[in-house]
Amino acid sequence: MSHLTKSNEAFWWSLFSAGGVMAALFVPVIIFVTGFVLPFMMGDDLESQYDRMQGLITMWPTRVALFGVIFLSFFHCAHRIRHILMDFGVRWAGVALLILCYGGAVAGTVVAGVVLARF
Amino acid sequence: MPQETITLEVFRYRPEEDKQSTFQNYDVPYHEHWVVLDAINWIKDNVDGTLSYRWSCRMGVCGSCGMMINGEPKLTCAVFLKDYFPKVIRVEPLVNFPVERDLVIDMDGFMEKLKSVKPWIIRDDTDQMDQEYLQTPSQLAAYKDFSMCINCMLCYSACPVLDGDPEFIGPAALALAHRYNLDSRDKGNEQRQDIMGAEEGVWGCAFVGECTEVCPKNVNPAGAIQQAKIASTKAWYRSVLLPWGKR
Ligand code: SF4
Ligand code: FES
């Protein structure tokens, strides 16, 4: 305890907590609404279902909201994996582990952004 | 009916004669109303005066009688023999601390950690120290639970982070720092931020929650650390986004 190591963990942790709220609260709601409620309400015609769902997703507010949920969930996941690995003794990997985990989240975020923008 | 007995398997280490620690078994009279500390005191008084350990109040207040009982950190004045009878009770010094002798641990490191978080009310130099600083019941309630700690160190023995990283400031000291940060009379938040926001501070905590499980005073150190993480995060963003402002 003789020395203190300055930490930027607050940044990752804030993304982790926000992502936790998304993953625990919003993702199940989205799955429930888009997977069960809407299909049941839309009747049997699969083709019109698809069109209407696409119409919903391509609205810009939906795209932005989905992007927020996906991006934060990725960072939640990355942080969790990084800490599990650290608990398993992979502390020595330090910056490499940081790049691997959060880099993965950044890559996932970029892909999600591109897919959502072009949908 | 002959007196029933219960066996205590006690950790022994006498640095001047032992190269290594050993275990010694003692048969102790079994009484339903005896706590483990009573049995250890009986050994000391009747069988082996060389056995060393700490205790004082016998009523869960002083925090000095913490030991590992069958592998779990407990106040020995608060656990009854009847909860283990007729099985053997293994008594060891608290883990995650160096052992000085028998059941006595070296708590210098803990004391240093406690002191490092400045667990006292900090005021500005300009404040009048001879005046009263009033506090409403709700201002008191904000930190009261976190102020009930008796420094028994059970949470330090329970913490898996401390097992791997002895530099971690640890549950009791972080909870105490948070207790003063929450105190409406205190102005020391900023002075404590460097240590709270360090790797060795709140960010060392993996939120396993064992500290809260074993705490005999319901201090909930794990909860205090989670709250302190939120406070530290706000301070970090302020220091990055408004580096010219006050933290
Ligand atoms: S927080 Fe609880 S377990 Fe930890 S030292 Fe204080 S009273 Fe003991
Ligand atoms: S002897 Fe004081 S707490 Fe047990």
mmCIF file of C-alpha atoms in Angstrom, chain B:
data_model
loop_
_atom_site.group_PDB
_atom_site.id
_atom_site.type_symbol
_atom_site.label_atom_id
_atom_site.label_comp_id
_atom_site.label_asym_id
_atom_site.label_seq_id
_atom_site.Cartn_x
_atom_site.Cartn_y
_atom_site.Cartn_z
ATOM 1 C CA MET B 1 -23.157 -38.748 33.613
ATOM 2 C CA PRO B 2 -19.507 -38.070 32.807
ATOM 3 C CA GLN B 3 -18.650 -34.650 31.477
ATOM 4 C CA GLU B 4 -19.005 -34.525 27.675
ATOM 5 C CA THR B 5 -16.074 -33.065 25.763
ATOM 6 C CA ILE B 6 -15.460 -31.471 22.410
ATOM 7 C CA THR B 7 -12.127 -31.401 20.563
ATOM 8 C CA LEU B 8 -10.494 -28.186 19.414
ATOM 9 C CA GLU B 9 -7.795 -28.528 16.775
ATOM 10 C CA VAL B 10 -5.742 -25.402 17.359
ATOM 11 C CA PHE B 11 -3.133 -23.827 15.091
ATOM 12 C CA ARG B 12 0.178 -23.399 16.906
ATOM 13 C CA TYR B 13 3.202 -21.370 15.850
ATOM 14 C CA ARG B 14 5.922 -20.303 18.266
ATOM 15 C CA PRO B 15 8.558 -18.549 16.167
ATOM 16 C CA GLU B 16 11.385 -19.025 18.684
ATOM 17 C CA GLU B 17 11.039 -22.830 18.799
ATOM 18 C CA ASP B 18 8.980 -23.926 15.753
ATOM 19 C CA LYS B 19 10.269 -23.894 12.215
ATOM 20 C CA GLN B 20 6.784 -24.626 10.974
ATOM 21 C CA SER B 21 3.276 -24.264 12.256
ATOM 22 C CA THR B 22 1.491 -27.324 13.651
ATOM 23 C CA PHE B 23 -1.933 -28.235 14.948
ATOM 24 C CA GLN B 24 -2.535 -29.316 18.524
ATOM 25 C CA ASN B 25 -5.690 -31.058 19.747
ATOM 26 C CA TYR B 26 -7.297 -30.197 23.057
ATOM 27 C CA ASP B 27 -10.305 -31.896 24.631
ATOM 28 C CA VAL B 28 -12.440 -29.274 26.282
ATOM 29 C CA PRO B 29 -15.506 -29.740 28.518
ATOM 30 C CA TYR B 30 -18.615 -29.248 26.447
ATOM 31 C CA HIS B 31 -21.214 -26.805 27.712
ATOM 32 C CA GLU B 32 -24.149 -25.755 25.603
ATOM 33 C CA HIS B 33 -23.824 -22.105 26.563
ATOM 34 C CA TRP B 34 -20.074 -21.883 25.890
ATOM 35 C CA VAL B 35 -18.744 -19.953 22.934
ATOM 36 C CA VAL B 36 -15.517 -20.973 21.193
ATOM 37 C CA LEU B 37 -13.642 -18.234 23.075
ATOM 38 C CA ASP B 38 -14.730 -19.815 26.398
ATOM 39 C CA ALA B 39 -13.187 -23.087 25.275
ATOM 40 C CA ILE B 40 -9.939 -21.372 24.256
ATOM 41 C CA ASN B 41 -9.810 -19.524 27.587
ATOM 42 C CA TRP B 42 -10.365 -22.860 29.362
ATOM 43 C CA ILE B 43 -7.369 -24.321 27.502
ATOM 44 C CA LYS B 44 -5.216 -21.351 28.443
ATOM 45 C CA ASP B 45 -6.252 -21.527 32.139
ATOM 46 C CA ASN B 46 -6.193 -25.302 32.596
ATOM 47 C CA VAL B 47 -4.030 -27.030 30.008
ATOM 48 C CA ASP B 48 -1.594 -24.842 28.147
ATOM 49 C CA GLY B 49 -0.686 -21.363 29.340
ATOM 50 C CA THR B 50 1.550 -20.789 26.326
ATOM 51 C CA LEU B 51 -1.356 -20.510 23.870
ATOM 52 C CA SER B 52 -1.474 -16.942 22.520
ATOM 53 C CA TYR B 53 -4.530 -15.146 21.139
ATOM 54 C CA ARG B 54 -6.333 -11.817 21.403
ATOM 55 C CA TRP B 55 -9.629 -11.084 23.091
ATOM 56 C CA SER B 56 -11.152 -8.510 25.371
ATOM 57 C CA CYS B 57 -14.855 -7.732 25.631
ATOM 58 C CA ARG B 58 -16.460 -11.179 25.170
ATOM 59 C CA MET B 59 -19.525 -9.459 23.747
ATOM 60 C CA GLY B 60 -18.877 -8.726 20.083
ATOM 61 C CA VAL B 61 -17.865 -5.137 20.641
ATOM 62 C CA CYS B 62 -14.075 -4.860 20.717
ATOM 63 C CA GLY B 63 -13.406 -6.796 17.521
ATOM 64 C CA SER B 64 -10.227 -8.450 18.799
ATOM 65 C CA CYS B 65 -11.204 -12.145 18.938
ATOM 66 C CA GLY B 66 -11.534 -12.848 15.200
ATOM 67 C CA MET B 67 -10.227 -16.277 14.097
ATOM 68 C CA MET B 68 -10.881 -18.837 11.399
ATOM 69 C CA ILE B 69 -13.364 -21.376 12.739
ATOM 70 C CA ASN B 70 -13.513 -24.412 10.456
ATOM 71 C CA GLY B 71 -12.229 -22.205 7.682
ATOM 72 C CA GLU B 72 -14.636 -19.306 8.172
ATOM 73 C CA PRO B 73 -13.756 -15.943 9.708
ATOM 74 C CA LYS B 74 -15.754 -15.528 12.934
ATOM 75 C CA LEU B 75 -15.762 -13.607 16.199
ATOM 76 C CA THR B 76 -14.942 -16.441 18.603
ATOM 77 C CA CYS B 77 -16.996 -14.786 21.341
ATOM 78 C CA ALA B 78 -20.063 -15.009 19.120
ATOM 79 C CA VAL B 79 -19.969 -18.635 17.901
ATOM 80 C CA PHE B 80 -21.271 -21.390 20.162
ATOM 81 C CA LEU B 81 -19.734 -24.811 20.661
ATOM 82 C CA LYS B 82 -23.210 -26.288 20.259
ATOM 83 C CA ASP B 83 -23.252 -25.258 16.601
ATOM 84 C CA TYR B 84 -20.352 -27.675 15.955
ATOM 85 C CA PHE B 85 -20.756 -30.362 18.621
ATOM 86 C CA PRO B 86 -19.896 -33.244 18.467
ATOM 87 C CA LYS B 87 -17.562 -32.513 15.535
ATOM 88 C CA VAL B 88 -14.014 -31.242 15.926
ATOM 89 C CA ILE B 89 -13.612 -27.458 15.751
ATOM 90 C CA ARG B 90 -10.558 -26.242 13.868
ATOM 91 C CA VAL B 91 -9.259 -22.894 15.143
ATOM 92 C CA GLU B 92 -6.763 -20.927 13.033
ATOM 93 C CA PRO B 93 -5.540 -17.332 12.861
ATOM 94 C CA LEU B 94 -7.315 -15.013 10.407
ATOM 95 C CA VAL B 95 -6.093 -15.619 6.866
ATOM 96 C CA ASN B 96 -4.664 -12.927 4.547
ATOM 97 C CA PHE B 97 -2.497 -11.651 7.444
ATOM 98 C CA PRO B 98 0.996 -12.614 8.547
ATOM 99 C CA VAL B 99 0.966 -14.729 11.728
ATOM 100 C CA GLU B 100 2.929 -13.398 14.680
ATOM 101 C CA ARG B 101 2.397 -16.298 17.042
ATOM 102 C CA ASP B 102 -0.279 -18.991 17.458
ATOM 103 C CA LEU B 103 -3.611 -17.251 16.804
ATOM 104 C CA VAL B 104 -2.185 -13.726 16.890
ATOM 105 C CA ILE B 105 -1.914 -11.984 13.526
ATOM 106 C CA ASP B 106 0.166 -8.978 12.570
ATOM 107 C CA MET B 107 -2.272 -6.133 11.929
ATOM 108 C CA ASP B 108 0.218 -3.343 11.177
ATOM 109 C CA GLY B 109 -0.666 -3.434 7.471
ATOM 110 C CA PHE B 110 -4.352 -3.111 8.286
ATOM 111 C CA MET B 111 -3.745 -0.166 10.611
ATOM 112 C CA GLU B 112 -1.705 1.554 7.937
ATOM 113 C CA LYS B 113 -4.492 1.065 5.389
ATOM 114 C CA LEU B 114 -7.042 2.443 7.836
ATOM 115 C CA LYS B 115 -4.951 5.537 8.456
ATOM 116 C CA SER B 116 -4.343 6.077 4.745
ATOM 117 C CA VAL B 117 -8.008 6.884 4.041
ATOM 118 C CA LYS B 118 -8.043 9.680 6.659
ATOM 119 C CA PRO B 119 -10.950 8.321 8.684
ATOM 120 C CA TRP B 120 -11.708 11.483 10.591
ATOM 121 C CA ILE B 121 -13.763 14.619 9.942
ATOM 122 C CA ILE B 122 -11.821 17.003 7.739
ATOM 123 C CA ARG B 123 -12.750 20.699 7.770
ATOM 124 C CA ASP B 124 -11.281 23.788 6.131
ATOM 125 C CA ASP B 125 -8.616 25.678 8.054
ATOM 126 C CA THR B 126 -11.021 28.596 8.222
ATOM 127 C CA ASP B 127 -13.663 26.602 10.080
ATOM 128 C CA GLN B 128 -14.207 27.358 13.709
ATOM 129 C CA MET B 129 -13.368 24.224 15.611
ATOM 130 C CA ASP B 130 -15.086 25.378 18.789
ATOM 131 C CA GLN B 131 -18.552 25.536 17.289
ATOM 132 C CA GLU B 132 -21.118 22.772 16.934
ATOM 133 C CA TYR B 133 -21.930 21.335 13.517
ATOM 134 C CA LEU B 134 -25.498 20.142 13.619
ATOM 135 C CA GLN B 135 -26.763 17.157 11.698
ATOM 136 C CA THR B 136 -30.335 16.129 10.908
ATOM 137 C CA PRO B 137 -31.506 12.544 11.506
ATOM 138 C CA SER B 138 -31.554 11.902 7.756
ATOM 139 C CA GLN B 139 -28.009 13.240 7.373
ATOM 140 C CA LEU B 140 -26.986 10.829 10.118
ATOM 141 C CA ALA B 141 -28.871 7.954 8.490
ATOM 142 C CA ALA B 142 -26.877 8.478 5.277
ATOM 143 C CA TYR B 143 -23.722 6.983 6.836
ATOM 144 C CA LYS B 144 -24.784 5.415 10.145
ATOM 145 C CA ASP B 145 -24.619 1.745 9.052
ATOM 146 C CA PHE B 146 -21.160 2.264 7.605
ATOM 147 C CA SER B 147 -19.978 3.699 10.919
ATOM 148 C CA MET B 148 -20.706 0.550 12.951
ATOM 149 C CA CYS B 149 -17.408 -1.176 12.083
ATOM 150 C CA ILE B 150 -15.438 -2.624 15.007
ATOM 151 C CA ASN B 151 -12.242 -3.279 12.992
ATOM 152 C CA CYS B 152 -12.460 -7.015 13.548
ATOM 153 C CA MET B 153 -10.860 -7.671 10.140
ATOM 154 C CA LEU B 154 -13.132 -10.627 9.378
ATOM 155 C CA CYS B 155 -13.893 -8.998 6.028
ATOM 156 C CA TYR B 156 -10.155 -8.935 5.195
ATOM 157 C CA SER B 157 -9.967 -12.676 5.739
ATOM 158 C CA ALA B 158 -13.078 -13.278 3.653
ATOM 159 C CA CYS B 159 -11.983 -11.140 0.695
ATOM 160 C CA PRO B 160 -10.688 -13.130 -2.310
ATOM 161 C CA VAL B 161 -9.093 -9.999 -3.803
ATOM 162 C CA LEU B 162 -6.849 -9.548 -0.749
ATOM 163 C CA ASP B 163 -5.844 -13.171 -1.061
ATOM 164 C CA GLY B 164 -4.237 -12.364 -4.415
ATOM 165 C CA ASP B 165 -3.348 -8.703 -3.947
ATOM 166 C CA PRO B 166 -2.224 -7.633 -0.458
ATOM 167 C CA GLU B 167 -1.966 -4.003 -1.641
ATOM 168 C CA PHE B 168 -5.763 -3.693 -1.947
ATOM 169 C CA ILE B 169 -6.956 -1.207 0.696
ATOM 170 C CA GLY B 170 -9.733 -3.626 1.579
ATOM 171 C CA PRO B 171 -13.388 -3.575 2.652
ATOM 172 C CA ALA B 172 -13.368 -2.052 6.157
ATOM 173 C CA ALA B 173 -11.034 0.846 5.312
ATOM 174 C CA LEU B 174 -12.878 1.698 2.065
ATOM 175 C CA ALA B 175 -16.245 1.527 3.825
ATOM 176 C CA LEU B 176 -14.909 3.810 6.545
ATOM 177 C CA ALA B 177 -13.615 6.296 3.989
ATOM 178 C CA HIS B 178 -17.022 6.268 2.336
ATOM 179 C CA ARG B 179 -18.629 6.788 5.750
ATOM 180 C CA TYR B 180 -16.672 10.051 6.180
ATOM 181 C CA ASN B 181 -17.314 11.113 2.580
ATOM 182 C CA LEU B 182 -21.036 10.777 3.285
ATOM 183 C CA ASP B 183 -20.875 12.731 6.535
ATOM 184 C CA SER B 184 -22.512 16.153 6.100
ATOM 185 C CA ARG B 185 -19.924 17.705 8.446
ATOM 186 C CA ASP B 186 -16.945 16.448 6.447
ATOM 187 C CA LYS B 187 -15.147 18.257 3.630
ATOM 188 C CA GLY B 188 -12.452 15.680 2.946
ATOM 189 C CA ASN B 189 -13.877 14.048 -0.196
ATOM 190 C CA GLU B 190 -11.254 15.543 -2.437
ATOM 191 C CA GLN B 191 -8.378 14.554 -0.159
ATOM 192 C CA ARG B 192 -9.574 10.963 -0.122
ATOM 193 C CA GLN B 193 -10.183 10.760 -3.868
ATOM 194 C CA ASP B 194 -6.603 9.849 -4.861
ATOM 195 C CA ILE B 195 -6.672 6.751 -2.728
ATOM 196 C CA MET B 196 -10.333 5.862 -3.298
ATOM 197 C CA GLY B 197 -10.001 6.164 -7.075
ATOM 198 C CA ALA B 198 -6.742 4.178 -7.313
ATOM 199 C CA GLU B 199 -6.295 0.597 -8.517
ATOM 200 C CA GLU B 200 -5.655 -0.292 -4.872
ATOM 201 C CA GLY B 201 -8.809 1.598 -3.830
ATOM 202 C CA VAL B 202 -12.391 0.895 -4.900
ATOM 203 C CA TRP B 203 -11.261 -0.362 -8.313
ATOM 204 C CA GLY B 204 -9.526 -3.305 -6.702
ATOM 205 C CA CYS B 205 -12.923 -4.633 -5.627
ATOM 206 C CA ALA B 206 -14.418 -7.388 -7.788
ATOM 207 C CA PHE B 207 -17.779 -7.198 -5.959
ATOM 208 C CA VAL B 208 -17.752 -10.771 -4.707
ATOM 209 C CA GLY B 209 -19.582 -9.592 -1.594
ATOM 210 C CA GLU B 210 -18.017 -12.011 0.917
ATOM 211 C CA CYS B 211 -17.103 -9.078 3.194
ATOM 212 C CA THR B 212 -20.759 -8.222 3.671
ATOM 213 C CA GLU B 213 -21.593 -11.902 4.289
ATOM 214 C CA VAL B 214 -19.151 -12.297 7.176
ATOM 215 C CA CYS B 215 -19.475 -8.860 8.800
ATOM 216 C CA PRO B 216 -20.781 -9.311 12.362
ATOM 217 C CA LYS B 217 -21.997 -5.692 12.508
ATOM 218 C CA ASN B 218 -23.966 -5.563 9.231
ATOM 219 C CA VAL B 219 -21.734 -2.788 7.946
ATOM 220 C CA ASN B 220 -22.223 -3.920 4.335
ATOM 221 C CA PRO B 221 -18.749 -2.914 3.120
ATOM 222 C CA ALA B 222 -19.482 -4.324 -0.357
ATOM 223 C CA GLY B 223 -22.407 -1.907 -0.691
ATOM 224 C CA ALA B 224 -20.289 0.986 0.534
ATOM 225 C CA ILE B 225 -17.627 0.192 -2.074
ATOM 226 C CA GLN B 226 -20.226 0.040 -4.861
ATOM 227 C CA GLN B 227 -21.546 3.469 -3.831
ATOM 228 C CA ALA B 228 -17.982 4.738 -3.667
ATOM 229 C CA LYS B 229 -17.364 3.439 -7.209
ATOM 230 C CA ILE B 230 -20.180 5.677 -8.446
ATOM 231 C CA ALA B 231 -18.723 8.655 -6.568
ATOM 232 C CA SER B 232 -15.248 7.892 -7.926
ATOM 233 C CA THR B 233 -16.605 7.629 -11.455
ATOM 234 C CA LYS B 234 -18.219 11.064 -11.187
ATOM 235 C CA ALA B 235 -14.944 12.478 -9.854
ATOM 236 C CA TRP B 236 -13.005 10.873 -12.716
ATOM 237 C CA TYR B 237 -15.307 12.354 -15.384
ATOM 238 C CA ARG B 238 -15.145 15.753 -13.701
ATOM 239 C CA SER B 239 -11.354 15.645 -13.644
ATOM 240 C CA VAL B 240 -11.187 14.676 -17.332
ATOM 241 C CA LEU B 241 -13.956 16.901 -18.703
ATOM 242 C CA LEU B 242 -13.396 19.899 -16.444
ATOM 243 C CA PRO B 243 -9.693 19.675 -15.575
ATOM 244 C CA TRP B 244 -9.611 23.355 -14.690
ATOM 245 C CA GLY B 245 -12.529 23.124 -12.256
ATOM 246 C CA LYS B 246 -12.612 21.867 -8.722
ATOM 247 C CA ARG B 247 -12.833 18.106 -8.545
#
